[in-house]
Coordinates of C-alpha atoms in Angstrom, one line a residue:
M1 CA 6.9 0.2 15.5
G2 CA 7.1 3.9 14.5
K3 CA 9.4 6.5 16.0
N4 CA 8.3 8.8 18.9
W5 CA 9.6 12.4 19.2
A6 CA 8.6 15.0 21.8
I7 CA 9.0 18.7 22.2
V8 CA 8.6 19.8 25.9
V9 CA 8.3 23.4 27.0
G10 CA 7.9 24.6 30.6
I11 CA 8.3 28.2 31.7
N12 CA 8.4 29.5 35.3
H13 CA 10.1 32.9 34.7
Y14 CA 8.2 35.5 32.7
E15 CA 9.6 39.0 32.0
N16 CA 6.1 40.6 31.4
L17 CA 3.7 38.2 33.1
R18 CA 3.5 36.8 36.6
S19 CA 6.0 34.0 37.0
L20 CA 4.9 30.5 37.8
N21 CA 5.9 27.9 40.4
F22 CA 5.8 24.4 38.9
A23 CA 5.6 24.8 35.1
K24 CA 9.3 24.1 34.7
R25 CA 9.1 21.0 36.9
D26 CA 6.1 19.8 35.0
A27 CA 8.1 20.0 31.8
S28 CA 11.2 18.4 33.3
V29 CA 9.2 15.4 34.7
M30 CA 7.4 15.0 31.4
A31 CA 10.7 15.0 29.5
T32 CA 12.0 12.3 31.9
W33 CA 8.9 10.2 31.3
F34 CA 9.2 10.5 27.6
Q35 CA 12.9 9.5 27.7
Q36 CA 13.1 6.9 30.4
E37 CA 9.7 5.3 30.7
A38 CA 8.2 5.7 27.2
K39 CA 11.6 5.3 25.5
F40 CA 11.0 8.0 23.0
N41 CA 13.6 8.3 20.2
Q42 CA 14.1 12.0 20.6
V43 CA 13.1 14.6 23.2
F44 CA 13.8 18.3 23.0
L45 CA 13.4 20.1 26.3
F46 CA 12.9 23.9 26.6
T47 CA 13.0 25.3 30.2
D48 CA 14.5 28.3 32.0
D49 CA 17.9 26.4 32.5
S50 CA 17.8 23.5 30.1
P51 CA 21.0 22.6 28.2
A52 CA 21.5 23.5 24.6
I53 CA 20.6 20.9 21.9
A54 CA 23.8 19.3 20.6
A55 CA 24.4 20.2 16.9
N56 CA 27.1 21.6 14.7
S57 CA 26.0 25.0 16.2
P58 CA 24.4 24.2 19.6
I59 CA 20.7 25.2 19.7
P60 CA 19.8 27.3 22.8
T61 CA 16.7 26.0 24.6
Q62 CA 15.8 28.9 26.9
P63 CA 12.0 29.2 26.1
T64 CA 12.0 32.7 24.4
F65 CA 9.9 33.6 21.5
G66 CA 12.9 33.6 19.1
H67 CA 14.5 30.4 20.3
V68 CA 11.3 28.3 20.0
R69 CA 10.1 29.8 16.7
R70 CA 13.5 29.4 15.1
F71 CA 13.7 25.8 16.3
L72 CA 10.3 25.0 14.8
R73 CA 11.2 26.6 11.5
A74 CA 14.6 25.0 11.2
Q75 CA 13.4 21.5 12.1
F76 CA 10.0 21.3 10.3
E77 CA 10.0 23.9 7.5
N78 CA 11.3 21.5 4.7
I79 CA 8.2 19.6 3.6
Q80 CA 10.2 18.0 0.8
S81 CA 12.4 16.0 3.2
P82 CA 10.4 15.5 6.4
L83 CA 12.2 14.1 9.4
L84 CA 9.5 11.6 10.3
K85 CA 7.2 9.1 8.5
P86 CA 3.4 8.6 8.6
E87 CA 3.6 5.8 11.1
D88 CA 5.6 8.0 13.5
N89 CA 4.3 10.2 16.4
L90 CA 5.2 13.7 17.4
W91 CA 4.2 15.1 20.8
F92 CA 4.3 18.7 22.0
F93 CA 3.9 19.5 25.7
F94 CA 3.5 23.1 27.0
A95 CA 3.2 24.3 30.6
G96 CA 2.9 28.1 31.0
H97 CA 0.7 31.0 30.0
G98 CA -1.6 31.3 27.0
N99 CA -3.7 34.0 25.5
R100 CA -6.4 34.5 22.9
Y101 CA -6.0 37.3 20.4
K102 CA -8.1 38.1 17.4
D103 CA -9.8 34.7 17.6
Q104 CA -6.5 32.8 17.7
D105 CA -4.9 30.8 20.5
Y106 CA -1.4 31.8 21.4
L107 CA 1.3 30.3 23.7
M108 CA 3.2 32.9 25.7
F109 CA 7.0 32.5 26.0
S110 CA 9.3 33.9 28.6
D111 CA 9.7 37.2 26.7
S112 CA 6.2 37.5 25.3
D113 CA 4.5 40.8 25.7
P114 CA 0.7 40.6 26.6
G115 CA 0.4 44.1 25.0
D116 CA 1.8 42.8 21.6
V117 CA 0.6 39.2 21.5
E118 CA 0.6 39.0 17.7
H119 CA 4.4 39.7 17.4
T120 CA 5.8 38.3 20.6
A121 CA 3.8 35.1 21.2
I122 CA 3.5 32.0 18.9
S123 CA 0.1 30.9 17.7
V124 CA -1.0 27.4 18.2
D125 CA -1.9 27.3 14.6
F126 CA 1.7 28.1 13.6
I127 CA 3.0 25.4 15.9
T128 CA 0.6 22.7 14.5
Q129 CA 1.4 23.7 10.9
R130 CA 5.1 23.1 11.6
L131 CA 4.6 19.9 13.5
R132 CA 2.4 18.5 10.7
R133 CA 5.2 19.1 8.3
S134 CA 7.3 16.7 10.3
G135 CA 5.8 13.8 8.2
A136 CA 4.2 12.1 11.2
D137 CA 0.5 11.5 10.7
N138 CA 0.0 11.6 14.5
V139 CA 0.6 14.9 16.2
V140 CA -0.4 15.2 19.8
L141 CA -0.6 18.6 21.7
L142 CA -0.7 18.6 25.5
L143 CA -1.5 22.2 26.5
D144 CA -1.4 22.9 30.3
A145 CA -2.1 26.6 29.9
C146 CA -2.9 29.2 31.1
R147 CA -1.5 30.0 34.6
D148 CA -1.5 33.1 36.9
E149 CA -0.7 33.3 40.6
S150 CA -1.4 29.8 41.8
S151 CA -3.3 29.0 38.6
R152 CA -2.7 28.9 34.9
S153 CA -5.4 31.5 34.3
G154 CA -8.1 31.3 31.8
L155 CA -7.2 33.7 29.0
G156 CA -9.4 32.1 26.4
I157 CA -7.2 29.4 24.9
G158 CA -9.0 26.4 23.7
E159 CA -11.6 27.8 21.2
Q160 CA -9.9 26.6 18.0
R161 CA -9.8 23.3 16.2
Y162 CA -6.6 22.1 14.5
Q163 CA -7.1 19.8 11.5
G164 CA -5.0 16.6 11.7
V165 CA -4.0 17.1 15.3
I166 CA -5.0 15.6 18.7
T167 CA -5.2 18.4 21.3
F168 CA -5.6 17.9 25.0
Y169 CA -6.5 21.1 26.8
S170 CA -6.0 21.4 30.6
C171 CA -9.3 23.3 31.0
T172 CA -12.1 25.0 29.2
A173 CA -11.6 28.5 27.8
N174 CA -13.3 30.2 30.8
Q175 CA -11.5 28.2 33.5
K176 CA -8.1 28.3 35.2
S177 CA -5.5 25.5 35.1
W178 CA -4.5 25.2 38.7
E179 CA -1.1 24.4 40.4
I180 CA -1.2 22.4 43.6
D181 CA 1.5 23.2 46.2
E182 CA 1.3 19.9 47.9
L183 CA 2.0 18.0 44.6
Q184 CA 4.4 20.6 43.2
H185 CA 2.7 20.1 39.9
G186 CA -0.2 21.5 37.9
S187 CA -3.2 19.3 38.5
F188 CA -3.5 18.5 34.8
T189 CA 0.1 17.4 34.4
H190 CA 0.0 15.4 37.6
S191 CA -3.1 13.5 36.3
L192 CA -1.6 13.2 32.9
L193 CA 1.5 11.4 34.2
E194 CA -0.7 9.1 36.3
G195 CA -2.8 8.2 33.3
L196 CA 0.2 7.6 31.0
R197 CA 1.7 5.2 33.6
L198 CA -1.4 3.0 34.0
Q199 CA -0.9 -0.6 32.8
G200 CA -3.1 -3.5 31.8
E201 CA -6.9 -3.2 31.0
A202 CA -6.9 0.1 33.0
N203 CA -4.4 1.7 30.7
C204 CA -4.7 5.1 28.9
A205 CA -3.0 3.8 25.8
T206 CA -5.7 5.3 23.5
V207 CA -6.5 8.9 22.9
E208 CA -10.2 8.3 24.0
R209 CA -9.3 6.6 27.3
L210 CA -6.7 9.2 28.2
A211 CA -9.3 11.9 27.6
Q212 CA -11.8 10.0 29.8
Y213 CA -9.3 9.6 32.5
L214 CA -8.3 13.3 32.6
G215 CA -11.9 14.4 32.4
Y216 CA -12.7 12.4 35.5
Q217 CA -9.4 12.7 37.5
V218 CA -8.5 16.4 37.2
P219 CA -11.8 17.7 38.7
Q220 CA -11.5 15.1 41.5
L221 CA -8.0 16.2 42.2
N222 CA -8.9 19.9 42.4
T223 CA -11.8 19.1 44.7
R224 CA -9.5 17.1 47.0
Y225 CA -7.0 20.0 47.3
G226 CA -9.7 22.8 47.6
K227 CA -9.2 24.2 44.1
P228 CA -12.0 25.5 41.8
G229 CA -13.4 23.4 39.0
Q230 CA -11.2 22.5 36.1
N231 CA -12.4 20.4 33.2
P232 CA -9.9 19.1 30.6
Y233 CA -11.2 18.2 27.2
L234 CA -10.1 16.7 23.9
Q235 CA -10.3 17.9 20.4
A236 CA -9.4 15.3 17.8
E237 CA -9.5 16.4 14.1
P238 CA -10.6 14.3 12.3
P239 CA -12.6 12.6 15.0
Y240 CA -11.3 9.1 14.1
K241 CA -8.0 10.1 15.7
M242 CA -9.6 9.7 19.1
Y243 CA -9.1 6.0 18.5
F244 CA -5.4 6.2 17.9
I245 CA -3.0 4.3 20.0
L246 CA -0.8 6.7 22.0
L247 CA 1.4 4.1 23.7
E248 CA 2.0 0.9 21.8
Q249 CA 4.0 -0.6 24.7
T250 CA 1.0 -0.5 27.1
A251 CA -1.8 -1.2 24.6
T252 CA -3.8 -4.4 24.7
L253 CA -5.4 -6.3 21.8
R254 CA -8.8 -4.9 22.9
D255 CA -7.4 -1.4 22.4
V256 CA -7.0 -1.9 18.7
E257 CA -10.7 -2.8 18.0
P258 CA -11.9 0.8 17.7
L259 CA -9.0 1.6 15.4
K260 CA -10.0 -1.4 13.3
Y261 CA -13.5 0.0 13.0
Q262 CA -12.2 3.2 11.6
A263 CA -9.8 1.4 9.2
S264 CA -12.7 -0.6 7.9
I265 CA -14.8 2.5 7.5
A266 CA -12.1 4.3 5.6
E267 CA -11.6 1.3 3.3
N268 CA -15.3 1.0 2.7
R269 CA -15.6 4.6 1.6
G270 CA -12.6 4.2 -0.7
D271 CA -10.0 6.2 1.3
L272 CA -7.3 3.6 0.7
S273 CA -4.4 5.7 1.8
L274 CA -6.0 6.4 5.2
A275 CA -7.1 2.8 5.5
K276 CA -3.6 1.6 5.0
Q277 CA -2.2 4.0 7.6
L278 CA -4.8 2.8 10.2
W279 CA -4.2 -0.9 9.4
V280 CA -0.5 -0.4 9.8
R281 CA -1.1 1.2 13.2
V282 CA -3.1 -1.9 14.1
L283 CA -0.2 -4.1 13.2
A284 CA 2.2 -2.0 15.3
V285 CA 0.3 -3.2 18.4
S286 CA -1.2 -6.5 17.2
R287 CA 1.5 -8.0 15.0
G288 CA 0.2 -10.7 12.8
D289 CA -3.4 -9.5 13.1
L290 CA -5.3 -11.4 10.5
D291 CA -7.9 -8.7 9.9
A292 CA -5.1 -6.2 9.2
I293 CA -3.2 -8.6 7.0
D294 CA -6.3 -9.4 4.9
A295 CA -7.2 -5.7 4.7
I296 CA -3.7 -4.7 3.4
E297 CA -4.0 -7.5 0.8
R298 CA -7.4 -6.1 -0.3
I299 CA -5.9 -2.6 -0.5
A300 CA -3.0 -3.9 -2.5
R301 CA -5.4 -5.3 -5.1
R302 CA -7.2 -1.9 -5.4
Q303 CA -4.2 0.5 -5.1
P304 CA -1.3 0.6 -7.6
F305 CA 2.1 -0.1 -6.1
S306 CA 4.6 2.7 -6.0
S307 CA 7.1 2.6 -8.8
E308 CA 10.3 1.1 -7.5
P309 CA 13.2 -0.6 -9.3
P310 CA 12.5 -4.3 -9.5
I311 CA 14.4 -6.4 -7.0
S312 CA 16.7 -8.5 -9.2
T313 CA 16.6 -12.3 -8.7
L314 CA 20.0 -14.0 -8.3
V315 CA 19.8 -16.8 -11.0
P316 CA 22.6 -19.3 -11.5
V317 CA 24.2 -19.0 -15.0
F318 CA 26.6 -21.6 -16.3
S319 CA 30.0 -20.3 -17.4
P320 CA 31.8 -21.7 -20.5
S321 CA 34.1 -23.6 -18.3
G322 CA 31.2 -25.6 -16.9
G323 CA 31.4 -23.9 -13.5
R324 CA 28.8 -21.5 -12.0
S325 CA 28.7 -17.8 -11.7
L326 CA 26.0 -15.5 -10.3
S327 CA 24.2 -13.0 -12.5
S328 CA 21.9 -10.3 -11.2
K329 CA 19.9 -10.3 -14.4
P330 CA 16.3 -11.6 -14.1
D331 CA 15.6 -14.9 -15.6
T332 CA 13.1 -14.2 -18.4
G333 CA 13.2 -17.5 -20.0
S334 CA 12.0 -19.7 -17.2
S335 CA 8.3 -20.2 -16.7
T336 CA 8.8 -21.4 -13.1
P337 CA 10.0 -18.8 -10.6
P338 CA 13.2 -19.8 -8.8
K339 CA 13.1 -20.9 -5.2
P340 CA 13.6 -17.8 -3.0
T341 CA 17.1 -17.6 -1.6
P342 CA 17.6 -16.1 1.9
K343 CA 19.0 -13.0 0.4
L344 CA 16.1 -12.6 -2.0
L345 CA 13.6 -13.3 0.8
F346 CA 15.2 -10.6 2.9
A347 CA 15.2 -8.1 0.0
Q348 CA 11.5 -8.9 -0.6
K349 CA 10.7 -8.4 3.0
Q350 CA 12.4 -5.0 3.0
K351 CA 10.4 -3.9 -0.1
F352 CA 7.1 -5.1 1.3
L353 CA 7.7 -3.4 4.7
R354 CA 8.6 -0.2 2.9
W355 CA 5.3 -0.4 1.0
V356 CA 3.2 -0.9 4.2
G357 CA 5.2 2.0 5.8
L358 CA 6.8 0.2 8.7
G359 CA 10.4 1.1 7.8
A360 CA 13.5 -0.9 7.5
V361 CA 13.8 -1.3 11.3
M362 CA 10.9 -3.7 11.2
T363 CA 12.9 -6.2 9.2
I364 CA 14.4 -7.3 12.6
V365 CA 11.0 -8.7 13.6
S366 CA 9.7 -9.3 10.2
G367 CA 9.1 -13.0 10.9
V368 CA 5.6 -12.0 12.2
F369 CA 4.8 -10.6 8.8
L370 CA 5.6 -13.7 6.7
P371 CA 1.9 -14.4 5.9
M372 CA 1.6 -10.8 4.6
L373 CA 4.8 -11.2 2.6
W374 CA 3.6 -14.3 0.8
N375 CA 0.3 -12.5 0.0
Y376 CA 2.4 -9.6 -1.4
Q377 CA 4.5 -12.0 -3.5
R378 CA 1.3 -13.6 -4.9
L379 CA -0.1 -10.2 -5.8
Q380 CA 3.2 -9.2 -7.5
S381 CA 3.1 -12.5 -9.6
K382 CA 1.6 -12.4 -13.0
S383 CA 0.5 -16.0 -12.9
P384 CA -2.2 -17.3 -10.5
T385 CA -1.2 -19.1 -7.4
P386 CA -0.7 -22.8 -8.1
S387 CA -3.5 -24.9 -6.8
S388 CA -2.7 -27.2 -3.9
P389 CA -4.4 -30.4 -2.8
A390 CA -7.5 -29.8 -0.6
P391 CA -6.6 -30.2 3.1
S392 CA -8.1 -33.2 4.9
S393 CA -9.7 -30.8 7.4
P394 CA -10.6 -27.2 7.0
T395 CA -8.1 -24.6 8.2
P396 CA -9.4 -21.9 10.6
N397 CA -9.3 -19.2 8.0
S398 CA -10.7 -21.1 5.0
P399 CA -14.4 -21.2 4.2
T400 CA -16.1 -24.5 4.8
P401 CA -18.8 -25.8 2.5
S402 CA -22.2 -25.6 4.2
S403 CA -25.8 -26.5 3.3
P404 CA -28.4 -23.8 2.8
A405 CA -29.9 -24.8 6.1
L406 CA -26.6 -24.4 8.0
E407 CA -26.0 -21.1 6.2
K408 CA -29.4 -19.9 7.3
A409 CA -28.7 -21.0 10.9
L410 CA -25.5 -19.1 11.0
Q411 CA -27.4 -15.9 10.0
N412 CA -30.0 -15.9 12.7
C413 CA -30.1 -12.3 13.8
H414 CA -33.6 -10.8 13.2
L415 CA -35.8 -8.0 14.4
A416 CA -37.9 -8.8 17.4
S417 CA -40.8 -7.4 19.4
A418 CA -40.6 -7.6 23.2
T419 CA -44.4 -8.1 23.4
G420 CA -44.6 -10.9 20.9
T421 CA -46.2 -9.1 18.0
D422 CA -45.0 -9.9 14.5
P423 CA -42.1 -7.6 13.7
S424 CA -42.8 -8.0 10.0
L425 CA -46.2 -6.3 10.3
P426 CA -46.4 -2.9 8.5
K427 CA -45.3 0.1 10.5
K428 CA -48.1 1.7 12.5
G429 CA -47.5 5.3 13.5
I430 CA -44.3 6.0 15.4
L431 CA -41.7 3.2 15.4
V432 CA -38.7 3.2 17.8
M433 CA -35.8 0.9 17.2
I434 CA -34.1 -0.3 20.4
D435 CA -30.6 -1.7 19.9
P436 CA -29.2 -3.9 22.6
G437 CA -25.5 -3.3 21.9
H438 CA -23.0 -6.1 21.0
G439 CA -24.2 -9.7 21.3
I440 CA -23.3 -10.5 17.6
P441 CA -19.9 -12.2 17.7
P442 CA -17.1 -11.1 17.4
D443 CA -18.8 -7.9 18.7
T444 CA -19.3 -9.2 22.2
G445 CA -18.7 -6.0 24.1
Y446 CA -16.8 -5.5 27.3
L447 CA -16.1 -8.0 30.0
G448 CA -16.1 -6.6 33.6
F449 CA -17.9 -8.3 36.5
F450 CA -20.2 -9.7 33.8
R451 CA -20.6 -9.4 30.0
E452 CA -21.8 -6.1 28.6
E453 CA -24.0 -7.9 26.1
D454 CA -25.8 -9.7 28.9
V455 CA -26.9 -6.6 30.9
V456 CA -27.9 -4.4 28.0
L457 CA -30.3 -7.0 26.6
P458 CA -32.7 -7.2 29.5
I459 CA -32.8 -3.4 29.8
S460 CA -33.5 -3.1 26.1
K461 CA -36.3 -5.6 26.3
K462 CA -37.9 -3.7 29.2
I463 CA -37.7 -0.4 27.3
A464 CA -39.4 -1.9 24.3
T465 CA -42.2 -3.5 26.5
I466 CA -42.9 -0.1 28.2
L467 CA -43.0 1.7 24.9
E468 CA -45.5 -0.9 23.5
K469 CA -47.7 -0.6 26.6
N470 CA -47.8 3.2 26.0
G471 CA -48.9 2.8 22.4
V472 CA -45.5 3.3 20.7
Q473 CA -44.4 0.6 18.4
A474 CA -40.9 -0.7 19.3
L475 CA -38.6 -3.2 17.7
L476 CA -35.3 -4.8 18.9
T477 CA -32.4 -5.3 16.6
R478 CA -31.9 -8.6 18.4
D479 CA -33.6 -10.5 21.2
N480 CA -30.7 -12.9 22.0
D481 CA -27.1 -13.5 21.1
C482 CA -27.0 -14.1 17.4
T483 CA -24.8 -14.3 14.3
I484 CA -24.8 -12.7 10.9
S485 CA -22.9 -13.2 7.7
G486 CA -19.7 -11.2 7.5
D487 CA -18.4 -12.2 10.9
T488 CA -16.8 -8.8 11.7
I489 CA -17.5 -6.0 14.2
T490 CA -18.2 -3.7 11.3
S491 CA -20.8 -6.0 9.8
S492 CA -22.4 -6.2 13.2
L493 CA -22.7 -2.4 13.3
R494 CA -23.8 -2.2 9.7
Y495 CA -26.6 -4.7 10.4
R496 CA -28.1 -2.5 13.1
V497 CA -28.0 0.6 10.8
E498 CA -29.5 -1.2 7.9
K499 CA -32.4 -2.6 10.0
A500 CA -33.3 0.8 11.3
K501 CA -33.4 2.1 7.7
E502 CA -35.2 -0.9 6.5
V503 CA -38.2 -0.4 8.8
N504 CA -38.1 3.4 8.5
A505 CA -37.7 3.9 12.3
D506 CA -38.5 7.3 13.7
L507 CA -36.0 7.0 16.6
F508 CA -32.9 4.9 17.2
V509 CA -31.8 4.2 20.8
S510 CA -28.7 2.0 21.4
I511 CA -28.1 0.6 24.9
H512 CA -24.6 -0.1 26.2
A513 CA -22.5 -0.4 29.3
N514 CA -19.0 1.1 29.8
M515 CA -15.7 -0.1 31.1
F516 CA -12.5 1.9 31.8
N517 CA -10.2 1.8 34.9
K518 CA -12.3 0.2 37.6
Q519 CA -12.7 3.6 39.2
S520 CA -14.8 5.5 36.6
N521 CA -18.5 5.4 37.3
G522 CA -21.8 6.8 36.1
F523 CA -24.0 6.9 33.0
E524 CA -23.6 9.1 29.9
I525 CA -25.5 9.7 26.7
Y526 CA -24.0 10.3 23.2
T527 CA -25.8 12.1 20.4
P528 CA -24.9 13.1 16.9
N529 CA -24.7 16.8 16.1
N530 CA -28.4 17.6 15.3
S531 CA -30.9 19.4 17.5
N532 CA -33.5 16.6 17.6
S533 CA -31.0 13.9 18.8
Q534 CA -29.6 16.3 21.3
R535 CA -33.0 17.1 22.7
L536 CA -33.8 13.4 22.9
G537 CA -30.6 12.9 24.8
Q538 CA -31.4 15.8 27.2
L539 CA -34.9 14.5 28.0
V540 CA -33.7 10.9 28.6
N541 CA -30.9 12.2 30.7
S542 CA -33.3 14.2 32.9
M543 CA -35.6 11.2 33.3
I544 CA -32.7 8.9 34.4
V545 CA -31.5 11.5 37.0
K546 CA -35.1 11.9 38.3
S547 CA -35.6 8.1 38.5
I548 CA -32.4 6.9 40.0
R549 CA -31.6 10.1 41.9
N550 CA -28.2 9.9 43.6
S551 CA -27.5 6.2 43.0
L552 CA -25.5 6.7 39.8
F553 CA -23.2 9.6 38.8
N554 CA -24.5 11.7 35.8
R555 CA -21.7 12.1 33.3
G556 CA -23.9 14.2 31.0
V557 CA -24.9 14.3 27.3
K558 CA -21.9 14.2 25.0
A559 CA -21.0 14.6 21.3
G560 CA -21.1 11.2 19.5
D561 CA -20.4 12.0 15.9
H562 CA -17.4 9.7 16.0
L563 CA -19.6 6.6 16.8
F564 CA -20.4 4.5 13.8
I565 CA -24.1 3.9 14.4
L566 CA -24.9 7.5 15.3
K567 CA -23.0 8.7 12.3
N568 CA -24.8 6.4 9.9
V569 CA -28.4 6.4 10.9
S570 CA -30.6 9.2 9.5
M571 CA -33.3 9.4 12.2
P572 CA -32.8 11.1 15.7
S573 CA -30.6 8.8 17.7
I574 CA -28.8 8.4 21.0
L575 CA -26.4 5.9 22.5
I576 CA -26.7 5.4 26.3
Q577 CA -23.8 4.0 28.4
T578 CA -25.9 2.8 31.4
G579 CA -22.9 2.4 33.8
F580 CA -19.4 0.9 34.2
I581 CA -19.4 -2.9 34.4
D582 CA -15.8 -2.9 35.8
N583 CA -16.8 -0.6 38.7
K584 CA -18.0 -2.6 41.8
E585 CA -20.8 -0.1 42.7
D586 CA -22.0 0.4 39.1
A587 CA -21.9 -3.3 38.4
A588 CA -23.9 -4.1 41.5
L589 CA -26.6 -1.7 40.3
L590 CA -26.6 -2.9 36.7
N591 CA -26.9 -6.5 37.8
N592 CA -29.9 -5.7 40.0
T593 CA -33.4 -6.3 38.5
D594 CA -35.0 -3.4 40.3
F595 CA -32.3 -1.0 39.0
Q596 CA -32.7 -2.4 35.5
N597 CA -36.4 -1.7 35.7
K598 CA -35.8 1.9 36.9
M599 CA -33.3 2.5 34.1
A600 CA -35.6 1.1 31.4
E601 CA -38.6 3.0 32.7
A602 CA -36.6 6.3 32.8
I603 CA -35.3 5.8 29.2
A604 CA -38.7 4.9 27.9
Q605 CA -40.4 7.9 29.6
G606 CA -37.7 10.2 28.2
I607 CA -38.5 8.8 24.7
I608 CA -42.2 9.3 25.3
Q609 CA -41.7 12.8 26.5
Y610 CA -39.7 13.6 23.4
L611 CA -42.4 12.2 21.1
K612 CA -45.1 14.2 23.0
E613 CA -43.0 17.4 22.7
K614 CA -42.7 16.8 19.0
K615 CA -46.5 16.1 18.8
Q616 CA -45.8 12.7 17.3
I617 CA -48.0 11.1 19.9
N618 CA -50.7 12.4 22.3

C-alpha cells in the first residue's frame, strides 16, 4: 500500500479581499479526516492560526504567499531525491479565494493583492509542477474556490488543464462556490466529506465515482438551502486517471475493474512503465489478483530488469577441518540451484517488491505475493522451469484440452439481426451497430435490483427492430449471453469494436445501465470528441426527453473519450446509460416493458433523425 500525504489550506482572513466565514473550518475538518479517518502518513495544515510544522527550524503555517510558496519549493524542488514514490498519493486541498489572470488560474493567499495577482498569488500551474516533483504518480487537487461574501465568488478559476493531475473544481468558471451558514461549511467541502465517508458498494473510492457524487450532491444541497446553482466538475489528465483508486481502504474488488481495463490498454499499446504502475495499483486493493500477477509476469518478460547487485546465495562450504562455514560467494559449479533458505527467500521477496514498486513495507504482508515471487524467480533463472507430472485433474488456471467442437461452442458470440435476416448478407445502404453492453463473461456488468446485461438486451433488440422497420439495416453485437476466446473484459470490449469495423458500420450505439449509490438517478449519454457523435447524442437525448417526459431525470450529454469503445471505433458513436439499476425508481422503470418500449423507440427515432439530417436516408 502506498503512502498518502496531504497539504491542506483554508483562509478566512484576507488583508486585501473580503474575509470568509468557513474556509478555515473546512480545511481543519478536512485535515482531521485525512489524519484520523483516512490514516494519512503526513498532513500539512495551513490556516490562520495553525501550529508551525516541526522541523530543525520550525516552518510557519500562516497561509501567506511567502510561507506557502517557500514550503512548496523546499519540499518538492529536488527532483533528484523525491520524497515519495510512484505508488504514493499526494493530495492538495484549498478553501479560499481564487482568480484568473492572463489565462492562468491563481490561488489567493491571505496577503495576496488582487491588483498584483502575478506577483502576490500562486498559480495553480506552479503548485501542480511542485507537487508532481514529489515522485508520486497520483496528485489530487481539491479546489473549493472562489468565495466572496457568503460565496466563493466566480473569478474565472477552472479553465486550465494540468497534465498528470486529478483536479476537482467546486464550481464552473462562471459560478460561485457557496458557503452555507446552517452547515458552517462550503457546500462543496460538506459534500466532499460525505462522499469520502461512504462505505461499501456506494463508496466514492474511485475518482470517477467521487466526481459523480459531487456533481449530483452539491446542486441538490444548494437547492435545499436556497443557494444558486453550483456544478462541481472533474479534470483528469490523462483521462485514464479518472479510474484511479482514491481510497484503498474503502475500495471493493469491483472498483478495480476499470483500472484493470486501463492497465490492459497501456500494456497492449506498449506503454509498459504505465501498465506496471496501474497493475501495481490494482494489487494495492486486490492483493493476489491473478490478472495483475499474470500481467506483471508478461511485462517482466518484455521489460529489462533494473540493474541491481545480485543477491548472493548462502552456500555451505566445507572447511579443512571437516566442519562447515558459510560463504556469501555464489555457487557457480552446481547445476542445481540450492534450496531457498528463509533468509534468501526474504531477500528475494524484498528485491521483487522493490521491482514492482510496492516498497519494503510490503514485505510484512508479502505472503500474498508468493505466486508472483515464484514467477519472478522463474524469469530470473537461465534454465527452463523443470517439468512436473501432469495433475490428475486440471487446476483452475491451467488450460484444459478441448475438442474443436467444444472450442467452437465456447466462442459462440456472433452478430445477429433482431428481425431474423441473415447478418452475413452484404451491407445494404446505412448500417447501424447496436451493442447490448456486457453479457460476455467476465464482463457481466452491474448487479442492482437485477443484472445490467439483462435489461440492456431487450432494449437493444427493440431498437434494432424499430430501425429495420424504418428501412435502416441494424445488427446486434450479441443476441444473448455468450462467450468469446480470451476470457477477459478487455477481449469483450475489443470484440465489439472489431465487429463494428468488420461490417463497416455507419453508426455505433452501445446500450448500458448505471449503478452508483442507490440515490443517483436518470439517464445520460456519452460521446467521443467529434461533432457527428455529439450531434447524434444530442438528438437521441432530445427524443428520450420528449418520449419519457418527466419520468426519468436527464443527466445530459457528456464527454466519453475515456471509454474504451468510444475511443476505439472510427464511426460516429454514443454510449447510453439508460438509468440506475440500484435506484428503486429507475429500476422499476427499466424493468417495465412499456418503459423499455418507449426508451427503445426514442433512441431509434433519434438515430433516424440524425440519419435524415445527414441526408443518409430519406
